[in-house]
Structure formats: structure tokens, C-alpha cells
Coordinates of N, CA and C in Angstrom, one line a residue:
M17 N 244.8 -35.5 48.9 CA 245.4 -34.7 47.7 C 244.4 -33.3 47.7
T18 N 244.9 -32.2 47.6 CA 244.5 -30.8 47.4 C 245.1 -30.2 46.1
C19 N 244.2 -29.4 45.5 CA 244.9 -28.3 44.3 C 246.0 -27.3 45.1
L20 N 246.3 -27.1 44.1 CA 247.7 -26.2 44.6 C 247.2 -24.9 44.7
P21 N 248.0 -24.2 45.8 CA 247.4 -22.6 46.2 C 247.0 -21.6 45.3
R22 N 246.5 -20.9 45.5 CA 246.2 -19.9 44.3 C 247.4 -18.9 44.1
S23 N 248.1 -19.2 45.0 CA 249.2 -18.4 44.3 C 250.4 -18.8 43.5
H24 N 250.0 -20.2 43.2 CA 250.9 -21.2 42.4 C 250.3 -21.1 41.0
H25 N 251.1 -20.2 39.8 CA 250.7 -20.4 38.3 C 249.5 -19.8 38.1
L26 N 248.3 -19.9 39.0 CA 247.0 -19.5 38.3 C 247.0 -17.9 38.4
P27 N 246.9 -17.2 37.5 CA 246.8 -15.8 37.3 C 245.7 -15.5 37.9
V28 N 245.0 -15.2 39.1 CA 244.1 -14.7 39.9 C 243.6 -13.3 39.3
E29 N 244.6 -12.5 39.3 CA 243.9 -11.2 38.5 C 243.4 -11.1 37.4
R30 N 243.8 -12.0 36.7 CA 243.0 -11.9 35.4 C 241.5 -12.6 35.5
V31 N 241.3 -13.6 35.6 CA 240.1 -14.4 36.1 C 238.9 -13.9 37.2
G32 N 239.7 -13.3 38.1 CA 238.5 -12.4 38.7 C 238.3 -13.6 39.7
R33 N 238.0 -13.0 40.9 CA 237.6 -13.7 42.5 C 236.6 -14.4 42.1
W34 N 235.5 -14.5 41.5 CA 234.4 -15.5 41.0 C 234.9 -16.6 40.4
A35 N 235.3 -16.3 39.2 CA 236.1 -17.4 38.3 C 237.1 -18.3 39.2
W36 N 237.9 -17.8 40.0 CA 239.0 -18.6 40.7 C 237.9 -19.6 41.9
H37 N 237.0 -19.2 42.5 CA 236.1 -19.6 43.3 C 235.4 -21.0 42.6
L38 N 235.3 -20.8 41.3 CA 234.7 -21.8 40.3 C 235.4 -22.9 40.1
L39 N 236.9 -22.4 39.8 CA 237.7 -23.1 39.0 C 238.3 -24.2 40.2
L40 N 238.5 -23.4 41.5 CA 238.6 -24.4 42.7 C 237.7 -24.9 43.0
G41 N 236.5 -25.1 43.0 CA 235.4 -26.1 43.4 C 235.5 -27.5 42.3
L42 N 235.6 -26.7 40.9 CA 235.9 -27.9 40.1 C 236.9 -28.6 40.3
C43 N 238.0 -28.4 40.6 CA 239.3 -29.2 41.0 C 239.1 -29.8 42.1
S44 N 238.5 -29.3 42.9 CA 238.2 -30.0 44.1 C 237.3 -31.3 44.3
A45 N 236.2 -31.1 43.5 CA 235.4 -31.6 42.8 C 236.1 -33.3 42.4
A46 N 236.8 -32.8 41.5 CA 237.7 -33.9 40.6 C 238.3 -34.8 41.6
L47 N 238.8 -34.4 42.5 CA 240.2 -34.8 43.4 C 239.3 -35.4 44.6
S48 N 238.3 -34.9 45.5 CA 237.7 -35.9 46.3 C 236.7 -35.2 46.7
P49 N 235.5 -35.6 47.2 CA 234.0 -35.2 47.4 C 234.2 -34.2 48.6
G50 N 235.1 -34.8 49.5 CA 234.9 -34.1 50.7 C 236.0 -32.6 50.5
A51 N 236.7 -32.3 49.8 CA 237.6 -31.4 49.3 C 236.6 -30.5 49.3
L52 N 235.4 -30.1 48.9 CA 234.3 -29.3 48.9 C 234.2 -28.1 50.2
A53 N 234.3 -29.0 51.5 CA 233.7 -28.3 52.4 C 234.3 -26.6 52.5
G54 N 235.7 -26.7 52.3 CA 236.2 -25.4 52.6 C 236.2 -24.7 51.3
A55 N 235.9 -25.1 50.3 CA 235.9 -24.2 48.9 C 234.3 -23.3 48.6
Q56 N 234.6 -22.0 48.2 CA 233.8 -21.2 48.2 C 233.3 -21.1 46.9
V57 N 232.4 -21.8 46.4 CA 232.0 -22.0 45.1 C 230.2 -21.7 45.1
P58 N 229.5 -21.0 44.1 CA 228.1 -20.7 44.2 C 227.5 -22.1 44.3
G59 N 226.2 -21.6 44.7 CA 225.1 -22.5 45.5 C 225.1 -23.7 44.1
C60 N 224.7 -23.1 43.0 CA 224.3 -24.0 42.1 C 225.2 -25.0 41.2
F61 N 226.8 -24.4 41.5 CA 227.7 -25.5 41.1 C 228.1 -26.2 42.5
L62 N 227.8 -25.6 43.6 CA 228.0 -26.9 44.7 C 227.1 -28.0 44.9
S63 N 225.9 -27.7 44.4 CA 224.8 -28.9 44.4 C 225.1 -30.0 43.2
L64 N 226.1 -29.6 42.3 CA 226.1 -30.4 41.2 C 227.7 -31.0 41.6
F65 N 228.7 -31.0 42.2 CA 229.4 -31.4 42.9 C 229.4 -32.2 44.2
Q66 N 228.4 -32.0 44.9 CA 228.6 -32.7 46.2 C 228.2 -34.0 46.1
G67 N 228.0 -34.7 45.1 CA 227.8 -36.0 45.0 C 228.8 -36.7 44.7
G68 N 230.0 -36.1 44.0 CA 231.6 -36.6 44.0 C 231.7 -37.0 42.8
A69 N 232.4 -36.2 41.9 CA 233.0 -36.5 40.8 C 234.4 -37.1 40.5
T70 N 234.9 -37.9 39.8 CA 235.9 -38.2 39.7 C 236.5 -38.1 38.0
M71 N 237.2 -37.0 38.2 CA 237.7 -36.6 36.8 C 239.3 -37.2 36.5
C72 N 239.7 -37.6 35.2 CA 241.0 -38.2 35.3 C 241.1 -39.1 36.3
S73 N 240.2 -40.0 36.4 CA 240.5 -41.4 37.0 C 241.1 -42.5 36.6
E74 N 241.8 -42.7 37.0 CA 242.8 -44.4 36.3 C 241.8 -45.5 36.9
T75 N 241.7 -45.8 38.1 CA 240.6 -46.7 38.5 C 239.4 -46.8 37.4
G76 N 238.3 -45.5 37.4 CA 237.4 -45.6 36.7 C 237.6 -46.0 35.1
S77 N 238.4 -45.3 34.6 CA 238.9 -45.6 33.3 C 239.6 -47.1 33.2
R78 N 240.1 -47.8 33.9 CA 240.4 -49.0 33.8 C 239.2 -50.1 33.7
Y79 N 238.5 -49.8 34.7 CA 237.0 -50.7 34.9 C 236.4 -50.2 33.4
T80 N 236.4 -49.1 32.8 CA 235.8 -49.0 31.5 C 236.5 -49.7 30.4
G81 N 238.0 -49.7 30.4 CA 238.6 -50.6 29.6 C 238.4 -52.2 29.4
M82 N 238.2 -52.5 31.0 CA 238.0 -53.9 31.2 C 236.6 -54.5 30.8
L83 N 235.6 -53.4 30.5 CA 234.2 -53.8 30.1 C 234.4 -53.5 28.3
L84 N 235.0 -52.7 28.0 CA 234.8 -52.6 26.4 C 235.9 -53.5 25.9
L85 N 236.9 -54.0 26.2 CA 237.7 -55.1 25.3 C 237.0 -56.3 25.4
P86 N 236.5 -57.0 26.2 CA 235.4 -58.2 25.9 C 234.4 -58.1 25.0
L87 N 233.7 -56.8 25.2 CA 232.9 -56.3 24.3 C 233.4 -56.5 22.7
A88 N 234.4 -55.4 22.5 CA 234.7 -55.7 21.2 C 235.6 -56.8 20.7
I89 N 236.0 -57.8 21.4 CA 236.3 -59.3 21.0 C 235.1 -59.9 20.8
A90 N 233.8 -59.9 21.4 CA 232.5 -60.5 21.4 C 232.1 -59.8 20.0
A91 N 232.0 -59.0 19.5 CA 231.5 -58.0 18.3 C 232.2 -58.6 17.3
I92 N 233.7 -58.9 17.3 CA 234.3 -59.5 16.1 C 233.9 -60.9 15.8
I93 N 233.7 -61.7 17.1 CA 233.5 -63.0 17.0 C 231.7 -63.2 16.3
A94 N 230.9 -62.3 16.9 CA 229.4 -62.3 16.2 C 229.5 -61.8 14.9
N95 N 230.7 -60.9 14.5 CA 230.6 -60.7 12.9 C 231.3 -61.7 12.0
L96 N 231.8 -62.3 12.9 CA 232.5 -63.6 12.0 C 231.3 -64.7 12.0
L97 N 230.6 -65.0 12.7 CA 230.1 -65.9 12.9 C 228.6 -65.7 11.7
L98 N 228.4 -64.3 11.3 CA 227.5 -63.9 10.5 C 227.7 -64.3 8.9
Y99 N 229.2 -64.8 8.8 CA 229.7 -65.2 7.7 C 229.2 -67.0 7.3
F100 N 228.9 -67.3 8.4 CA 228.8 -68.8 8.5 C 227.3 -69.1 8.9
P101 N 226.2 -68.7 8.3 CA 225.0 -69.2 8.6 C 224.9 -70.5 9.0
N102 N 223.9 -70.6 10.4 CA 223.9 -72.1 10.5 C 225.1 -73.0 10.6
G103 N 226.4 -72.4 10.5 CA 227.8 -73.1 10.4 C 228.0 -73.5 9.4
Q104 N 227.0 -72.7 8.3 CA 227.5 -73.6 6.8 C 228.3 -72.8 6.1
V105 N 229.4 -73.2 5.1 CA 230.3 -72.1 4.3 C 229.7 -72.1 2.9
L106 N 229.4 -70.6 2.9 CA 228.6 -70.2 1.6 C 229.5 -69.7 0.8
E107 N 228.9 -69.5 -0.3 CA 229.7 -68.5 -1.3 C 229.5 -67.0 -1.2
P108 N 230.5 -66.4 -1.1 CA 230.7 -65.0 -0.8 C 229.4 -64.3 -1.3
A109 N 228.9 -64.5 -2.9 CA 227.4 -63.9 -3.3 C 226.1 -64.2 -2.5
K110 N 226.1 -65.4 -1.9 CA 225.1 -65.8 -0.8 C 224.8 -65.2 0.4
I111 N 226.0 -64.0 0.8 CA 226.0 -64.0 2.1 C 225.0 -62.3 2.2
T112 N 224.2 -62.1 3.1 CA 223.7 -60.9 3.5 C 224.6 -59.7 3.3
D113 N 224.2 -58.7 2.3 CA 225.2 -57.8 1.9 C 225.6 -56.8 3.2
L114 N 224.7 -56.3 4.0 CA 225.1 -55.5 5.2 C 226.1 -56.4 6.3
V115 N 226.4 -57.4 6.0 CA 227.7 -58.1 6.8 C 228.8 -57.8 6.2
W116 N 228.9 -57.2 5.2 CA 230.4 -56.7 4.3 C 230.4 -55.6 5.0
F117 N 229.9 -54.9 5.9 CA 229.9 -53.7 6.2 C 231.0 -53.8 7.6
F118 N 231.4 -54.9 7.7 CA 232.4 -55.1 8.9 C 231.7 -54.2 10.2
H119 N 230.5 -54.0 10.5 CA 230.3 -53.4 11.4 C 230.8 -53.9 12.8
G120 N 230.8 -55.1 12.8 CA 231.5 -55.9 14.4 C 233.0 -55.9 14.1
F121 N 233.6 -56.2 13.1 CA 235.1 -56.5 13.0 C 235.5 -54.9 13.1
L122 N 235.2 -53.9 12.5 CA 235.7 -52.3 12.5 C 235.1 -51.7 13.3
G123 N 233.6 -51.5 13.1 CA 233.0 -50.2 14.0 C 233.1 -50.9 15.6
A124 N 232.4 -52.1 15.8 CA 232.3 -52.3 17.5 C 233.7 -53.0 17.9
G125 N 234.5 -53.3 16.8 CA 235.7 -54.3 17.2 C 237.0 -53.5 17.3
L126 N 237.4 -53.2 16.0 CA 239.0 -52.5 16.1 C 238.9 -51.1 16.5
L127 N 238.1 -50.5 16.7 CA 237.6 -48.9 16.3 C 237.3 -48.9 18.4
V128 N 237.3 -50.0 18.7 CA 236.6 -49.5 20.0 C 237.9 -50.3 20.9
M129 N 238.2 -51.2 20.3 CA 239.6 -52.4 20.9 C 240.9 -51.0 21.3
V130 N 240.8 -50.0 20.7 CA 242.3 -49.1 20.6 C 242.1 -48.6 21.9
P131 N 240.7 -47.6 22.2 CA 240.7 -46.8 23.3 C 240.4 -47.7 24.6
A132 N 240.1 -49.0 24.5 CA 240.0 -50.0 25.4 C 241.3 -50.3 26.1
L133 N 242.6 -50.6 25.2 CA 243.8 -50.8 25.5 C 244.3 -49.5 26.1
M134 N 244.0 -48.4 25.5 CA 244.6 -47.3 26.1 C 244.2 -46.8 27.6
L135 N 242.8 -47.3 27.6 CA 242.2 -47.1 29.2 C 243.0 -48.0 30.1
L136 N 243.2 -49.3 29.7 CA 243.6 -50.6 30.5 C 245.0 -50.1 30.8
R137 N 245.8 -49.4 30.4 CA 247.2 -49.3 30.4 C 247.2 -47.9 31.5
G138 N 246.0 -47.6 31.9 CA 245.8 -46.5 32.9 C 245.4 -45.2 32.6
G139 N 244.2 -45.3 31.3 CA 243.3 -44.4 31.4 C 243.8 -43.0 30.9
G140 N 244.9 -43.2 30.2 CA 245.7 -42.0 29.7 C 246.2 -40.8 30.9
G141 N 246.8 -41.4 32.1 CA 247.1 -40.6 33.0 C 248.7 -40.1 32.3
G142 N 249.1 -40.7 31.8 CA 250.8 -39.9 31.2 C 250.3 -39.0 30.3
C143 N 249.0 -39.0 29.7 CA 248.7 -38.0 28.9 C 248.3 -36.6 29.4
C144 N 247.9 -36.6 30.7 CA 247.4 -35.1 31.3 C 248.4 -34.5 31.9
V145 N 249.9 -34.2 31.3 CA 250.8 -33.2 31.6 C 250.0 -31.7 31.1
H146 N 249.6 -31.4 30.0 CA 249.0 -30.5 29.5 C 248.0 -30.6 28.9
R147 N 247.1 -29.5 28.2 CA 245.5 -30.0 28.0 C 245.6 -30.9 26.9
C148 N 246.8 -30.3 25.6 CA 247.1 -30.6 24.5 C 247.4 -32.0 24.5
G149 N 248.0 -32.6 25.4 CA 248.3 -34.2 25.8 C 246.9 -35.1 26.3
M150 N 245.9 -34.3 27.0 CA 244.6 -34.6 27.4 C 243.5 -35.0 26.5
L151 N 243.8 -34.2 25.4 CA 243.1 -34.5 24.1 C 243.3 -35.6 23.5
F152 N 244.3 -36.2 23.9 CA 244.7 -37.5 23.0 C 243.6 -38.8 23.6
P153 N 243.3 -38.9 24.6 CA 242.2 -40.0 25.1 C 241.1 -39.4 24.5
V154 N 240.6 -38.3 24.5 CA 239.3 -37.9 24.1 C 239.2 -38.2 22.6
L155 N 240.2 -38.0 22.0 CA 239.8 -38.3 20.3 C 239.8 -39.9 20.3
L156 N 240.6 -40.7 20.9 CA 240.6 -42.3 21.0 C 239.2 -42.7 21.6
A157 N 238.3 -42.0 22.3 CA 237.2 -42.3 23.1 C 236.0 -41.8 22.1
T158 N 236.3 -40.8 21.2 CA 235.5 -40.4 20.1 C 235.5 -41.2 19.2
Q159 N 236.8 -41.6 18.7 CA 236.9 -42.8 17.6 C 235.9 -43.8 18.1
G160 N 236.1 -44.4 19.5 CA 235.5 -45.7 20.0 C 233.8 -45.3 19.9
T161 N 233.4 -44.0 20.2 CA 231.8 -43.7 20.3 C 231.3 -43.9 18.6
M162 N 232.3 -43.2 17.6 CA 231.7 -43.4 16.5 C 231.9 -45.0 15.9
G163 N 232.8 -45.7 16.0 CA 232.7 -46.7 15.6 C 231.5 -47.7 16.3
A164 N 231.1 -47.4 17.7 CA 230.2 -48.2 18.3 C 228.6 -47.7 17.7
V165 N 228.7 -46.3 17.3 CA 227.0 -45.8 16.9 C 227.4 -46.7 15.0
Y166 N 228.4 -46.5 14.5 CA 228.1 -47.4 13.2 C 227.6 -48.7 13.4
C167 N 228.0 -49.4 14.4 CA 227.6 -50.9 14.4 C 226.0 -51.0 14.9
V168 N 225.8 -49.7 15.5 CA 224.1 -49.7 16.2 C 223.6 -49.5 14.6
V169 N 224.1 -48.6 13.9 CA 223.4 -48.3 12.9 C 223.3 -49.6 11.7
I170 N 224.2 -50.0 11.6 CA 224.2 -51.5 10.9 C 223.6 -52.5 11.2
S171 N 223.7 -52.8 12.2 CA 222.9 -53.8 13.1 C 221.4 -53.6 12.6
S172 N 221.1 -52.5 12.9 CA 219.5 -52.0 13.0 C 219.1 -52.4 11.5
L173 N 219.7 -51.8 10.6 CA 219.3 -52.3 9.3 C 219.3 -53.6 8.9
G174 N 220.2 -54.6 9.4 CA 220.4 -55.9 9.1 C 219.0 -56.4 9.7
L175 N 218.6 -55.9 10.9 CA 217.5 -56.5 11.2 C 216.4 -56.2 10.9
L176 N 216.2 -55.0 10.4 CA 215.0 -54.4 9.5 C 214.8 -55.1 8.0
S177 N 216.1 -55.0 7.7 CA 216.0 -56.0 6.1 C 215.9 -57.3 6.0
G178 N 216.3 -57.9 7.0 CA 216.3 -59.5 6.9 C 217.2 -60.2 6.3
P179 N 217.7 -61.5 6.1 CA 218.5 -62.0 5.7 C 218.4 -62.3 4.0
F180 N 219.5 -62.6 3.2 CA 219.6 -62.9 2.2 C 219.4 -64.7 1.8
C181 N 218.4 -65.3 1.5 CA 218.0 -66.5 1.3 C 217.5 -67.1 0.3
D182 N 217.2 -68.5 0.1 CA 216.8 -68.9 -1.0 C 215.1 -69.2 -0.4
T183 N 214.0 -68.7 -1.4 CA 213.2 -68.8 -1.1 C 212.0 -70.4 -1.5
G184 N 213.2 -71.2 -2.2 CA 212.6 -72.2 -2.8 C 212.3 -72.1 -4.1
S185 N 212.8 -71.2 -4.6 CA 213.0 -71.4 -6.2 C 214.3 -71.2 -6.7
G186 N 215.2 -71.6 -6.0 CA 216.7 -71.7 -6.3 C 217.6 -70.4 -6.2
N187 N 216.6 -69.3 -6.4 CA 217.6 -67.9 -6.3 C 217.2 -67.0 -5.2
Y188 N 218.7 -66.8 -4.7 CA 218.7 -65.7 -3.7 C 218.0 -64.5 -3.6
T189 N 217.5 -64.1 -2.6 CA 216.7 -63.0 -2.6 C 216.5 -62.3 -1.3
Y190 N 215.9 -61.2 -0.9 CA 215.8 -60.5 0.4 C 214.2 -60.6 0.4
P191 N 213.4 -61.7 0.9 CA 212.0 -61.5 0.8 C 211.4 -60.6 1.8
F192 N 211.9 -60.2 3.0 CA 211.5 -59.0 4.1 C 212.2 -57.8 3.6
R193 N 212.8 -57.4 2.6 CA 213.5 -56.1 2.6 C 212.4 -55.1 2.2
N194 N 211.0 -55.3 1.6 CA 210.2 -54.4 1.5 C 209.0 -54.2 2.4
D195 N 209.5 -54.9 3.6 CA 207.9 -55.0 4.7 C 208.0 -53.6 5.2
S196 N 207.2 -53.2 5.6 CA 206.8 -52.4 6.2 C 206.8 -52.2 7.6
L197 N 207.1 -51.3 8.7 CA 207.6 -51.5 9.8 C 206.5 -52.2 10.3
E198 N 204.9 -52.0 10.5 CA 204.0 -52.7 11.3 C 203.9 -54.1 10.9
D199 N 204.2 -54.6 9.7 CA 204.3 -56.1 9.0 C 205.8 -56.5 9.0
N200 N 206.6 -56.0 9.8 CA 207.9 -56.7 9.5 C 208.2 -58.2 10.3
Y201 N 208.9 -58.8 9.5 CA 209.2 -60.2 9.9 C 209.6 -60.3 11.2
L202 N 210.0 -59.4 11.9 CA 210.5 -59.7 13.1 C 209.6 -59.8 14.1
F203 N 208.3 -59.1 13.8 CA 207.0 -59.7 14.7 C 206.1 -60.8 14.2
N204 N 206.3 -61.1 13.3 CA 205.7 -62.4 12.4 C 206.6 -63.6 12.3
Q205 N 206.5 -64.3 13.5 CA 207.7 -65.2 13.4 C 207.2 -66.4 12.1
P206 N 206.0 -66.8 12.1 CA 205.4 -67.9 11.1 C 206.0 -67.5 9.5
T207 N 206.4 -66.3 9.3 CA 207.1 -65.7 8.1 C 208.3 -66.3 8.0
W208 N 209.2 -66.3 8.8 CA 210.7 -67.0 8.8 C 210.7 -68.0 7.9
A209 N 209.9 -69.1 8.0 CA 209.3 -70.4 7.0 C 210.0 -70.0 5.6
T210 N 209.6 -68.7 4.9 CA 209.8 -68.4 3.6 C 211.1 -68.7 3.5
C211 N 212.5 -68.5 4.1 CA 213.4 -68.8 4.1 C 214.1 -70.2 4.0
Q212 N 214.2 -70.9 2.8 CA 214.3 -72.2 2.9 C 216.1 -72.6 2.8
E213 N 216.5 -72.1 2.7 CA 218.1 -71.9 2.7 C 218.5 -70.7 2.7
P214 N 219.8 -70.9 3.5 CA 220.4 -71.5 4.5 C 219.6 -72.2 5.3
E215 N 219.3 -73.1 6.3 CA 218.3 -73.5 7.4 C 218.7 -72.7 8.6
H216 N 217.7 -72.2 8.8 CA 217.5 -71.4 10.0 C 218.1 -70.1 9.9
I217 N 218.4 -69.1 8.8 CA 218.9 -68.5 8.6 C 218.6 -67.2 8.9
V218 N 217.1 -67.2 9.2 CA 216.4 -66.0 9.7 C 216.5 -66.0 11.4
L219 N 217.0 -66.8 11.7 CA 217.1 -66.9 13.4 C 218.6 -66.5 13.5
W220 N 219.4 -67.3 12.9 CA 221.0 -67.1 12.8 C 221.0 -65.4 13.0
N221 N 220.6 -64.5 11.8 CA 220.7 -63.6 11.6 C 219.7 -62.6 12.6
V222 N 219.1 -62.6 13.0 CA 218.5 -62.0 14.0 C 219.0 -61.9 15.4
V223 N 219.5 -63.2 15.9 CA 220.4 -63.3 16.9 C 221.5 -62.7 17.0
L224 N 222.5 -62.6 15.9 CA 223.7 -62.2 15.8 C 223.6 -60.8 15.8
F225 N 222.4 -60.5 14.6 CA 222.4 -58.9 14.8 C 221.8 -58.0 15.9
S226 N 221.0 -59.3 16.6 CA 220.6 -58.2 17.9 C 221.8 -58.1 18.9
I227 N 222.5 -59.0 18.9 CA 223.8 -59.2 19.8 C 224.6 -58.1 19.5
L228 N 225.2 -57.6 18.5 CA 225.7 -56.8 17.8 C 225.4 -55.4 18.2
L229 N 223.7 -55.2 17.7 CA 223.3 -54.0 18.4 C 223.1 -53.6 19.8
G230 N 223.4 -54.6 20.7 CA 223.4 -54.7 21.9 C 224.7 -54.3 22.4
I231 N 225.5 -54.7 22.0 CA 227.3 -54.4 22.2 C 227.5 -53.2 21.9
G232 N 226.9 -52.9 20.4 CA 227.4 -51.6 20.1 C 226.7 -50.6 21.0
V233 N 225.3 -50.4 21.5 CA 224.5 -49.4 22.7 C 225.4 -49.1 23.3
V234 N 225.9 -50.7 24.3 CA 226.9 -50.4 25.4 C 228.1 -49.7 25.0
E235 N 228.8 -50.0 24.2 CA 230.1 -49.3 23.9 C 229.8 -48.2 23.4
A236 N 228.9 -47.5 23.2 CA 228.6 -46.0 22.4 C 228.3 -45.2 24.0
V237 N 227.9 -45.7 25.0 CA 227.6 -45.2 26.3 C 228.7 -45.0 27.1
L238 N 229.7 -46.2 27.1 CA 231.0 -46.0 27.7 C 231.7 -45.2 27.2
C239 N 232.0 -45.1 25.9 CA 233.1 -44.6 25.3 C 232.5 -42.7 25.1
L240 N 231.2 -42.9 25.0 CA 230.6 -41.4 25.4 C 231.3 -40.7 26.7
S241 N 231.2 -41.5 27.6 CA 230.9 -40.8 29.4 C 232.7 -40.9 29.3
Q242 N 233.7 -41.4 28.5 CA 235.3 -41.5 28.6 C 235.3 -39.7 28.0
V243 N 234.5 -39.6 26.8 CA 234.5 -38.5 26.2 C 234.3 -37.1 26.9
I244 N 233.2 -37.3 27.6 CA 232.7 -36.1 28.5 C 233.6 -36.1 29.6
S245 N 234.1 -37.1 30.3 CA 234.8 -36.8 31.4 C 236.3 -36.6 31.0
G246 N 236.8 -36.7 29.5 CA 238.0 -36.2 29.1 C 238.0 -34.5 28.7
L247 N 236.6 -34.3 28.2 CA 236.7 -32.7 28.1 C 236.3 -32.2 29.4
C248 N 235.8 -32.5 30.1 CA 236.2 -32.0 32.0 C 237.1 -32.1 32.0
D249 N 238.1 -32.7 32.3 CA 239.3 -32.7 32.4 C 240.1 -31.9 31.8
V250 N 239.9 -31.4 30.4 CA 240.8 -30.6 29.8 C 240.2 -29.3 30.0
Y251 N 238.7 -28.8 30.2 CA 238.1 -27.9 30.5 C 238.5 -27.4 32.0
C252 N 238.7 -28.0 32.7 CA 239.2 -27.8 34.4 C 240.7 -27.6 34.5
G253 N 241.3 -28.6 33.6 CA 242.8 -28.1 33.5 C 243.3 -29.1 34.8
T254 N 242.7 -30.3 35.4 CA 242.8 -31.0 36.5 C 243.4 -32.2 35.9
C255 N 244.4 -33.0 36.8 CA 244.7 -34.4 36.5 C 245.4 -34.7 37.6
I256 N 245.2 -36.2 38.0 CA 245.7 -36.6 39.0 C 246.5 -38.0 38.7
G257 N 248.1 -37.6 39.0 CA 249.2 -38.6 38.3 C 250.1 -38.7 39.2
K258 N 250.4 -39.7 40.2 CA 251.7 -39.7 40.8 C 251.6 -38.8 41.8
G259 N 250.7 -38.2 42.5 CA 251.0 -37.5 43.7 C 251.2 -36.3 43.2
Q260 N 250.5 -35.9 41.7 CA 250.9 -34.5 41.2 C 249.5 -33.8 40.6
V261 N 248.9 -32.7 40.7 CA 248.3 -31.8 40.6 C 248.5 -30.9 39.6
N262 N 248.1 -30.8 38.1 CA 248.4 -29.9 37.3 C 247.2 -29.1 37.0
I263 N 247.0 -27.5 37.0 CA 246.0 -27.0 36.9 C 246.1 -25.8 36.2
T264 N 247.3 -25.7 35.4 CA 247.8 -24.6 35.0 C 247.5 -24.8 33.2
G265 N 247.5 -26.4 32.7 CA 247.2 -26.1 31.3 C 248.1 -25.9 30.2
L266 N 249.5 -25.9 31.0 CA 250.7 -25.3 30.1 C 251.7 -26.5 30.0

């Protein structure tokens, strides 16, 4: 598949010969790595695209969606488990406050699940008729990126501040919240015994908050890659969809 000839739609007289060659090179790189052979592109841009980049690729987007969907489901499950430390049902007042920020349910869960489902439907190929339509997948991917970053921030705070627990006095408190970074309980496992109730609450929180932190990082990278790819599609005005190529942006 090749880009449309220069005589179709693109006002060459307005952008000039150099700009036309640049756009042709970008479009060729988006469609196939081998298409660059006959394109007259400045050397600096040619070196960028010779590795072969795929823009508006339904296959790549679906693979990303296939990764994001199970990650979002895992984040929801991990967040749910935080409400039941060590499998116990506690009063809401005895649950760590940062759990109520719904960073797994909302951030790395629902906000990422929406763009994941969109990508699984075909990477937004149906929205690539014009540049305004191509912005919709970018907005969804941006939403997913923000949700994942939100999960990373709350999970990091949850790891640093520690759990809400009973230290033996019968009152629940945050025994590790005022620790300095050097003396943090994460690097001093014997101090975990400070929390007596719920049993193994420190290990429970560390494992689940770490899982959510890892999920958020991976989701943020995947969603951000879709944002960058979508912006490149909008900038180049190229799209591959059922044998059609649109470079006009109209």
C-alpha cells in the first residue's frame, strides 16, 4: 500500500517541495518500512524512519489493548483485596485511608479499561476519517495515562506511609507514617511486628500496593505510547483502514 500521488488533494504549491518530501517520507514510514526507498527525504529524517514505524496500526493497538485489559482487571482485584486485610472483614474506620482513594478501581481500573476496550475493537481505525476523529483515541489514551499515573502516586504514598493498625494498645494508628526515608519500615522488616492487628497487615499492604504500583507504571507506559502514536497520526494525517489512505485531514 502506498500513499496517494502528490496530485491528489495535497496543495503542493502551498507547502513547497521540501515540505512535500517530508510529508511523503512520514507517510511512507507509517505504511511500510520498504516504502522509503523511493522517497526523497532529508537524511536526518530518513535515519529516523528507516527502522520502520507503524502508525494507526490496528494490530499493534489490539496487542496493547490485550495487555491493558487484564492489567486493569488485576488492579481492580488488588484494590478490592486491600479492603480485606489478611482476609478479615473490618469496620470501614479501621481500613487504611489511602485505600479509599480508589486508585485501583478508578485510576488503573476503569479509566484504563475504557481505552483498552477501544483498542481491542480495532485501535480506533474507524475514527481515522479525519484529524478531528483521530483525536478521540488520543483523548481516551490520555485518560488512561492519567488514571495510571494517579494509581502510581497513591500506591507510592501507601507504601511509604504504611498501614493503619493496632500496635497493641487497642487503638488504631499509623505507626510508620512519620518515618524518614532512611529509616522507613520498608527497609527494616523487624519493625513490621509493631502492627499486631490485623495480623500480617504490613505484608498484606506492601504486597498489594507494590502490585498496584507496578501495574500503574506499565499501564502509564502503554497508554502514553498510544498517545504519542495517535498524535503522530494526527500530525501526519495518515491512516490505514480497509485499503484506504487519507492524507488530507479533511
